[in-house]
mmCIF file with all atom_site columns, C-alpha atoms in Angstrom:
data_model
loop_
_atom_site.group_PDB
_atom_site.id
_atom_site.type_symbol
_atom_site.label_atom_id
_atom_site.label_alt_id
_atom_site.label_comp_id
_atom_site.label_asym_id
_atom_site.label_entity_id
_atom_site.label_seq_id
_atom_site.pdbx_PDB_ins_code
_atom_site.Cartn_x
_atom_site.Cartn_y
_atom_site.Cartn_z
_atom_site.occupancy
_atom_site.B_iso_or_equiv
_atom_site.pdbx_formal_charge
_atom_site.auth_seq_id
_atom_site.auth_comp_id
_atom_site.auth_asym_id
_atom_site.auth_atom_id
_atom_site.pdbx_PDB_model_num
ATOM 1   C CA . UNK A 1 1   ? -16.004 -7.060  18.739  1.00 0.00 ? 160 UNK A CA 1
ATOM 2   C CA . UNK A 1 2   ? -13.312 -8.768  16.201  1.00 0.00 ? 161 UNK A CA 1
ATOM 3   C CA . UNK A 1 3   ? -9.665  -7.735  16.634  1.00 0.00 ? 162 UNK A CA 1
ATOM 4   C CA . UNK A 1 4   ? -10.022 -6.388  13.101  1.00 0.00 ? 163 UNK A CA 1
ATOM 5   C CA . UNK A 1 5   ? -12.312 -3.472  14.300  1.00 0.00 ? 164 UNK A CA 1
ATOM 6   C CA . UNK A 1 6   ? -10.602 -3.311  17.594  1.00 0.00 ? 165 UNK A CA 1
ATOM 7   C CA . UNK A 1 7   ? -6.687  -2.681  16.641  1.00 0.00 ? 166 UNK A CA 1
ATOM 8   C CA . UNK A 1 8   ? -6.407  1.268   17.960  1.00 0.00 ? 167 UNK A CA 1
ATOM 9   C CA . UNK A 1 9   ? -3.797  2.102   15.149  1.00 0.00 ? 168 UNK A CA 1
ATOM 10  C CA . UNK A 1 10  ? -6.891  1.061   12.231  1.00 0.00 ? 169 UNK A CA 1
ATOM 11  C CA . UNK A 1 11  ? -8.625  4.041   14.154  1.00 0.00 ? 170 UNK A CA 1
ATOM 12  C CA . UNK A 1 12  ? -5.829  6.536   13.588  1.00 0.00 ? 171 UNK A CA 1
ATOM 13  C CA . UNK A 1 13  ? -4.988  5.597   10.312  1.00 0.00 ? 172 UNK A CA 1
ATOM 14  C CA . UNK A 1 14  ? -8.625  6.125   9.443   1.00 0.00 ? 173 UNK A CA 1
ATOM 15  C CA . UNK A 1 15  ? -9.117  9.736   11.191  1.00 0.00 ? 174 UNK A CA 1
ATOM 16  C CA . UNK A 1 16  ? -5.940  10.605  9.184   1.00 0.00 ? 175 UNK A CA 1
ATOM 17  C CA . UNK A 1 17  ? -7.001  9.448   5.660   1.00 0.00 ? 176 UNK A CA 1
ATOM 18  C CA . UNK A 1 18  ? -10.952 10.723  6.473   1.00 0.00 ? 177 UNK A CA 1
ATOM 19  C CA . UNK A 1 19  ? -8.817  14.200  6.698   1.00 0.00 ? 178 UNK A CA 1
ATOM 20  C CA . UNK A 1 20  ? -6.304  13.761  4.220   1.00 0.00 ? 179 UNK A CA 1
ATOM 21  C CA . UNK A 1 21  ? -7.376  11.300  1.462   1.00 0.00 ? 180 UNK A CA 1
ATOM 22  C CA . UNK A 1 22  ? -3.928  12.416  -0.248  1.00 0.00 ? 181 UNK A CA 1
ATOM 23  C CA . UNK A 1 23  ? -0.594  11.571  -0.452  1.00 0.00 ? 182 UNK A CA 1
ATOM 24  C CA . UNK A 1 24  ? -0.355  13.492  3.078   1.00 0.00 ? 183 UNK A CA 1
ATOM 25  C CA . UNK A 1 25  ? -2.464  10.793  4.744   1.00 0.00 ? 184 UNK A CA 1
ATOM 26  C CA . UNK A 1 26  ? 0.048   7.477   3.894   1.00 0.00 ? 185 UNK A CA 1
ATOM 27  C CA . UNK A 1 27  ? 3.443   9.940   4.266   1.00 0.00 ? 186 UNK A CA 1
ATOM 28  C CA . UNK A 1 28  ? 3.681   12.548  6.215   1.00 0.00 ? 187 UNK A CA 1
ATOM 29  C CA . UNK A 1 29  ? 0.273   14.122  7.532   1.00 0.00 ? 188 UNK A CA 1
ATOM 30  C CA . UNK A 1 30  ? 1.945   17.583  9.101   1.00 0.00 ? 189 UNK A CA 1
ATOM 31  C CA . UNK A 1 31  ? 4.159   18.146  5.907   1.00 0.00 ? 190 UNK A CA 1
ATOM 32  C CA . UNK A 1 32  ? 2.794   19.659  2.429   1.00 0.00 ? 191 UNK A CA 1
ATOM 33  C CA . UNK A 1 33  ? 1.575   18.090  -0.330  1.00 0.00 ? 192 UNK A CA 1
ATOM 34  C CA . UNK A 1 34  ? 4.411   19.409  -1.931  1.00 0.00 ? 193 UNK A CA 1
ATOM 35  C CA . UNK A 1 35  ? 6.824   17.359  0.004   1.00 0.00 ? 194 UNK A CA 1
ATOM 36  C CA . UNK A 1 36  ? 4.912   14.275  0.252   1.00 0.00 ? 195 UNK A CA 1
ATOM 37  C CA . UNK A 1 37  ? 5.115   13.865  -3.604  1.00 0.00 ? 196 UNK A CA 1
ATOM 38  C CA . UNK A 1 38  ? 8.550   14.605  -4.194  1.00 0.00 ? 197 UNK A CA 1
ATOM 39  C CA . UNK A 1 39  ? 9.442   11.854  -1.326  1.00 0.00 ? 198 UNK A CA 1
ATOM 40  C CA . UNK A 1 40  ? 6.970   9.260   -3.122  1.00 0.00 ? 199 UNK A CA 1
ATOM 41  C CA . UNK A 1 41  ? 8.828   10.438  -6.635  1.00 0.00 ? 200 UNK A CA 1
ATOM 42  C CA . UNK A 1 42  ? 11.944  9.397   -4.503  1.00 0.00 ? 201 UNK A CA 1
ATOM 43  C CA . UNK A 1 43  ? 10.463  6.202   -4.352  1.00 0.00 ? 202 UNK A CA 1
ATOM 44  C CA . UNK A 1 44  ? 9.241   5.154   -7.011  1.00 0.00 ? 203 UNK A CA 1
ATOM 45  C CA . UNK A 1 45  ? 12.901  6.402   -8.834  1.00 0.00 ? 204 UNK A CA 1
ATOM 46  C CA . UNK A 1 46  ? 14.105  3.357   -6.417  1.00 0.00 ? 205 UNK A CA 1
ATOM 47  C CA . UNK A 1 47  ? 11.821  1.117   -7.009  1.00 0.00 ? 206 UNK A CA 1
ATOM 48  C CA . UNK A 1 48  ? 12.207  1.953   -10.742 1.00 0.00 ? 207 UNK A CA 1
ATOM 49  C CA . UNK A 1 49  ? 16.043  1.434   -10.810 1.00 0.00 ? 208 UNK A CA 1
ATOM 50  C CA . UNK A 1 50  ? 15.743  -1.365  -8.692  1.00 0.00 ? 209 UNK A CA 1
ATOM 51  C CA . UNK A 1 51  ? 13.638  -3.661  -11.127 1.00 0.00 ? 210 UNK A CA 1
ATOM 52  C CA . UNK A 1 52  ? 16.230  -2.152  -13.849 1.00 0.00 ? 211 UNK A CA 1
ATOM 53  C CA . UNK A 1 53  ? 18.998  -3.375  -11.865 1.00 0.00 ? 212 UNK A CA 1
ATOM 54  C CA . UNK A 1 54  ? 17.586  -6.508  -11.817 1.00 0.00 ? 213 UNK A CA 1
ATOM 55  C CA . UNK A 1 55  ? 15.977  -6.788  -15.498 1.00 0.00 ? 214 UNK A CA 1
ATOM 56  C CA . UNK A 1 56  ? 12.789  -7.256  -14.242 1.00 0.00 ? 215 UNK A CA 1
ATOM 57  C CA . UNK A 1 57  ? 10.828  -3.876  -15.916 1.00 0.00 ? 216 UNK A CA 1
ATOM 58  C CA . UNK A 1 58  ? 9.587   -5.422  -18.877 1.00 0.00 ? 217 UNK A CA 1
ATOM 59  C CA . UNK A 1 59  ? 8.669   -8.233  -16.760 1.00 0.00 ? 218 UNK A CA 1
ATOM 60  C CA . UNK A 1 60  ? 6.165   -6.935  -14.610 1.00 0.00 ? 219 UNK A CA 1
ATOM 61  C CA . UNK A 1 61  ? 4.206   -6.459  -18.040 1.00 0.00 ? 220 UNK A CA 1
ATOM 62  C CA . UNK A 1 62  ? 3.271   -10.655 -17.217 1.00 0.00 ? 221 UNK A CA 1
ATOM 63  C CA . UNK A 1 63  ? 3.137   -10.193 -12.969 1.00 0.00 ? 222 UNK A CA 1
ATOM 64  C CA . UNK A 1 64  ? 0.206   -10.507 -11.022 1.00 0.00 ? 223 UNK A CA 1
ATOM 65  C CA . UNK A 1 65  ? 1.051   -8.475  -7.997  1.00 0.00 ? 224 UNK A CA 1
ATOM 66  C CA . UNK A 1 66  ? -0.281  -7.918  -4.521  1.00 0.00 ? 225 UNK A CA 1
ATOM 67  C CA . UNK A 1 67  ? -0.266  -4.440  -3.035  1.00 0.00 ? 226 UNK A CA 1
ATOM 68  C CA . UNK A 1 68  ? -0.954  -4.228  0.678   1.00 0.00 ? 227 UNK A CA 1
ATOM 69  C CA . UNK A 1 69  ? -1.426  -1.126  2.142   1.00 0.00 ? 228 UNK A CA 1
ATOM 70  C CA . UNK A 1 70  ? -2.727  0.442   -0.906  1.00 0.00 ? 229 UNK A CA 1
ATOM 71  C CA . UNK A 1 71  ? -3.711  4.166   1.105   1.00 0.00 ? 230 UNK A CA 1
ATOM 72  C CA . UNK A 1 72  ? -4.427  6.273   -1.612  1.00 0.00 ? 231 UNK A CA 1
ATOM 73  C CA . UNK A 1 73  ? -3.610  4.157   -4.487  1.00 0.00 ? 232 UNK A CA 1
ATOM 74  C CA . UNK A 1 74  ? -0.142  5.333   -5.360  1.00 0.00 ? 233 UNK A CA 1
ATOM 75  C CA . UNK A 1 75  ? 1.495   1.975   -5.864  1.00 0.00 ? 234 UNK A CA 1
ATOM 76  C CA . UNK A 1 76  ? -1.965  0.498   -7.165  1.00 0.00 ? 235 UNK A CA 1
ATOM 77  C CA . UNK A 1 77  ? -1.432  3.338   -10.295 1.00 0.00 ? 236 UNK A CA 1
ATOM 78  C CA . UNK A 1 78  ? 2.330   2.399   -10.413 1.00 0.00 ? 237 UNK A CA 1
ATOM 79  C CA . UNK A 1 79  ? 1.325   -1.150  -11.029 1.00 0.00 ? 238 UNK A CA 1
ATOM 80  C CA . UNK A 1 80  ? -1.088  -0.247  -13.631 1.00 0.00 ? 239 UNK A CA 1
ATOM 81  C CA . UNK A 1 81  ? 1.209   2.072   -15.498 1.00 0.00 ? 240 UNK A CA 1
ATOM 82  C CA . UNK A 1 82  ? 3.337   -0.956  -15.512 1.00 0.00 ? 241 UNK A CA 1
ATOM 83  C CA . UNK A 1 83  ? 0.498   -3.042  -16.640 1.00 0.00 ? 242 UNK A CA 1
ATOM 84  C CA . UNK A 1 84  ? 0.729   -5.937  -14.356 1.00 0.00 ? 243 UNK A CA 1
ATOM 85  C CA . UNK A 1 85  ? -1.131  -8.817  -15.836 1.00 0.00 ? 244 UNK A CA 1
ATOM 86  C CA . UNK A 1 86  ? -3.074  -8.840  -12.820 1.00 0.00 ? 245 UNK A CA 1
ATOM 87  C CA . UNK A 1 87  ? -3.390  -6.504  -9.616  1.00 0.00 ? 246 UNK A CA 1
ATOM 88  C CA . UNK A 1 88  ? -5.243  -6.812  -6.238  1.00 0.00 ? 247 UNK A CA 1
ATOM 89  C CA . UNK A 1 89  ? -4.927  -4.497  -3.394  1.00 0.00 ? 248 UNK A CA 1
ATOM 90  C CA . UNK A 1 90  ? -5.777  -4.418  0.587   1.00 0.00 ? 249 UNK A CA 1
ATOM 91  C CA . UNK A 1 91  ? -5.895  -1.679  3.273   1.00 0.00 ? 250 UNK A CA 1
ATOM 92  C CA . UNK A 1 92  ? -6.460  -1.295  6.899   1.00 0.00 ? 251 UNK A CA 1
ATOM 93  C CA . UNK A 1 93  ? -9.157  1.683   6.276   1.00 0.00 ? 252 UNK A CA 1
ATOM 94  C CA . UNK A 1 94  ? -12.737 1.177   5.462   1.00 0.00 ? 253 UNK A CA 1
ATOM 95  C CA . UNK A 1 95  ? -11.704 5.007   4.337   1.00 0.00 ? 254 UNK A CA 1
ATOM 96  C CA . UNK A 1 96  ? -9.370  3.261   1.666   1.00 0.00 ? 255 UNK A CA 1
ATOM 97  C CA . UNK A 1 97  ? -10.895 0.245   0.530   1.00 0.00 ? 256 UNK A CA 1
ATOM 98  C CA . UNK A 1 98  ? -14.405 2.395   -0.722  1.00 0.00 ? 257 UNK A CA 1
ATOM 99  C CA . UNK A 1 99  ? -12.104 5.145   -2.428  1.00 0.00 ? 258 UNK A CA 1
ATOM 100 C CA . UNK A 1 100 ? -9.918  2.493   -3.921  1.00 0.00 ? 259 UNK A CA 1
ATOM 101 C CA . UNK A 1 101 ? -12.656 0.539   -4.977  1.00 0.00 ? 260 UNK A CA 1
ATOM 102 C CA . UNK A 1 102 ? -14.324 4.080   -6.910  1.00 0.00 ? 261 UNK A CA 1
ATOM 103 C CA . UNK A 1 103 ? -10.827 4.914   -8.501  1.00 0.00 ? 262 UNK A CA 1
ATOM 104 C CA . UNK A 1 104 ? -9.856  1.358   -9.710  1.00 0.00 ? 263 UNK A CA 1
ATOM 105 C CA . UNK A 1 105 ? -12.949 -0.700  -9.969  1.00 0.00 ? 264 UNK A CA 1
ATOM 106 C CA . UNK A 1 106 ? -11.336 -3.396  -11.847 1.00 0.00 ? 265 UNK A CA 1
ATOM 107 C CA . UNK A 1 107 ? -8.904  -4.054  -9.229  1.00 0.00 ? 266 UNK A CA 1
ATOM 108 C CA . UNK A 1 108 ? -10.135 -6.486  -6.442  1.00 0.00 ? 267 UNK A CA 1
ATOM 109 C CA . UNK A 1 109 ? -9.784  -4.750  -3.146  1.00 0.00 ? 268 UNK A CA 1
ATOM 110 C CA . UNK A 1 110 ? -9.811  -5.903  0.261   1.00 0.00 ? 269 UNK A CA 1
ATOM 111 C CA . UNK A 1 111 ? -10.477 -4.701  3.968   1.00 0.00 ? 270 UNK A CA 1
ATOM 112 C CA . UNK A 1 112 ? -7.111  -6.483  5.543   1.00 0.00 ? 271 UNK A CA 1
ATOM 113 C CA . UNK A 1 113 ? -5.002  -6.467  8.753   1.00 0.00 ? 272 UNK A CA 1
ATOM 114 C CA . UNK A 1 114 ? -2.254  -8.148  7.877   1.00 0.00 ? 273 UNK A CA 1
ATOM 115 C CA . UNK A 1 115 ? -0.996  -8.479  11.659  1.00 0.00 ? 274 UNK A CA 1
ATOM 116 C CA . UNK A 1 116 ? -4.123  -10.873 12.371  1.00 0.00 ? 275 UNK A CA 1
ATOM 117 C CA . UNK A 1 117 ? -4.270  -14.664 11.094  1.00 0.00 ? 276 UNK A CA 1
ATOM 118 C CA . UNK A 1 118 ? -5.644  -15.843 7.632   1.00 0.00 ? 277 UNK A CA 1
ATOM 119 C CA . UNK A 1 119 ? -5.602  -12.827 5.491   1.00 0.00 ? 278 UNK A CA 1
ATOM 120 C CA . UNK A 1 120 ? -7.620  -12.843 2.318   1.00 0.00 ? 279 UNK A CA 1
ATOM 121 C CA . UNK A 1 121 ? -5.648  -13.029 -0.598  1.00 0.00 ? 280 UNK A CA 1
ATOM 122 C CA . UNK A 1 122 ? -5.427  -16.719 -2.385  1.00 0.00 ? 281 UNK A CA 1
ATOM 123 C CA . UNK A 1 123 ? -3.270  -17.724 -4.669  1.00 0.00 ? 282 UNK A CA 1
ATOM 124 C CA . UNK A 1 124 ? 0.874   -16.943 -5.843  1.00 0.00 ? 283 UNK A CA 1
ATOM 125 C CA . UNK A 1 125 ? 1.788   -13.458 -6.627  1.00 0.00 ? 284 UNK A CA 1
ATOM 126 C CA . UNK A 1 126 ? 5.180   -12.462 -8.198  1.00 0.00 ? 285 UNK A CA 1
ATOM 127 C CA . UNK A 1 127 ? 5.263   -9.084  -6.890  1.00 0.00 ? 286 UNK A CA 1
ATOM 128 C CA . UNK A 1 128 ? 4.086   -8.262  -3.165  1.00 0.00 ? 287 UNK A CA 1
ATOM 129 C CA . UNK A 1 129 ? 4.027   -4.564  -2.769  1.00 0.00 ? 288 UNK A CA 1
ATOM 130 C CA . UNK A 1 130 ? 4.167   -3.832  1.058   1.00 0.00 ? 289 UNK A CA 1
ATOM 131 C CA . UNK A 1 131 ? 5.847   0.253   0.692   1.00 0.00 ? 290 UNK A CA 1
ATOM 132 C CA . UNK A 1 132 ? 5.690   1.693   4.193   1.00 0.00 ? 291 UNK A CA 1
ATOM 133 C CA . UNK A 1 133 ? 3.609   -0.845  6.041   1.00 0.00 ? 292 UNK A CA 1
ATOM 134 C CA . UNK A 1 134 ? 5.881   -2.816  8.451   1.00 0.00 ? 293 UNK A CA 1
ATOM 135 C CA . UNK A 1 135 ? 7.105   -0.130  10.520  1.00 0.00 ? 294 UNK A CA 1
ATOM 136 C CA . UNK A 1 136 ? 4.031   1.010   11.437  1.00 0.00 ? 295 UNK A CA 1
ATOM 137 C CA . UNK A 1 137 ? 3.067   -2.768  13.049  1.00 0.00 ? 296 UNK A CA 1
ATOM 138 C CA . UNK A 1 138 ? 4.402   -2.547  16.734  1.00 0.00 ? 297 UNK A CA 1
ATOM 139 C CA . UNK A 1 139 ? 3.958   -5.530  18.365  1.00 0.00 ? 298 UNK A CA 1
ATOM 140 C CA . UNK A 1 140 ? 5.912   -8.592  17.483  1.00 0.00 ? 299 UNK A CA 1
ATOM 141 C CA . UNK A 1 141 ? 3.395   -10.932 17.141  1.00 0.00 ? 300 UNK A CA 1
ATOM 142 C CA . UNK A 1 142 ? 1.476   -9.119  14.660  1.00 0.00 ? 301 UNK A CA 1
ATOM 143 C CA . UNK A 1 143 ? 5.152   -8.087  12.489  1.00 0.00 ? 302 UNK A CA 1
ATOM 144 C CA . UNK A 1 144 ? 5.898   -11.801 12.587  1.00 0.00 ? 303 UNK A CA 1
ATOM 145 C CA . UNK A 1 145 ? 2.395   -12.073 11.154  1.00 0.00 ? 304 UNK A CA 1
ATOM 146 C CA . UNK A 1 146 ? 2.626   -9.961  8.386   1.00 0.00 ? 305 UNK A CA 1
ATOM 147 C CA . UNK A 1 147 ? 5.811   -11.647 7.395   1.00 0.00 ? 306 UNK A CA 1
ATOM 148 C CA . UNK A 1 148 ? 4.102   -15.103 6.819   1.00 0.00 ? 307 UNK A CA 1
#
């Protein structure tokens, strides 16, 4: 067996999104909906301000951006509503990757552990969306991983 299909957390975080294929499943499973989109308004108000801050809003208009950990697609829709010149996404969960695939099918979408070696994605991206990923990657090796 690969150490793709063997990492124990890919098994949680697929029970959790087979239950929950909502914005319960990437933030807070045992919390209601409710609360789980107010906290992702939150965050995209930060991200929001943040690329104002830095004058970068109507850039990301000409971006091609990388979204790992795509969940439920959250980010993937902020991207598009900032019509990034080009978008590609990646998640842990076969669970994911097939509903991502059926709710953005122009978006190239891959099945990716970004703890292991040699991910998938080629190429330069100006924007690499990673909301809420690292914390969840316990073991140094694999954070050090993700990093590179």
């Amino acid at each position: 067996m690969d150490a793709y299909a063997a990492d124990p957390h890919r098994a949680y975080w697929e029970s959790v999104l087979e239950e929950r294929y909502d914005l319960r499943g990437t933030g807070f499973p045992d919390l209601p909906l409710s609360w789980n989109r107010w906290l992702y308004r939150q965050t995209r108000g930060s991200v929001d301000r943040l690329l104002a801050r830095n004058n970068l809003t109507s850039r990301t208009a000409d971006a091609s951006v990388l979204d790992i950990g795509s969940g439920v697609g959250h980010w993937l829709q902020y991207w598009t509503d900032h019509r990034a010149a080009s978008l590609q996404g990646g998640d842990l969960t076969a669970t994911a990757v097939k509903e991502l695939r059926r709710r953005f099918p122009d978006v190239p979408m891959a099945a990716v552990d970004i703890g292991l070696p040699d991910p998938p994605f080629q190429g330069r991206y100006d924007v690499i969306s990673m909301m809420a990923v690292l914390q969840h990657i316990a073991d140094d090796v694999r954070w050090r991983q993700a990093l590179v």
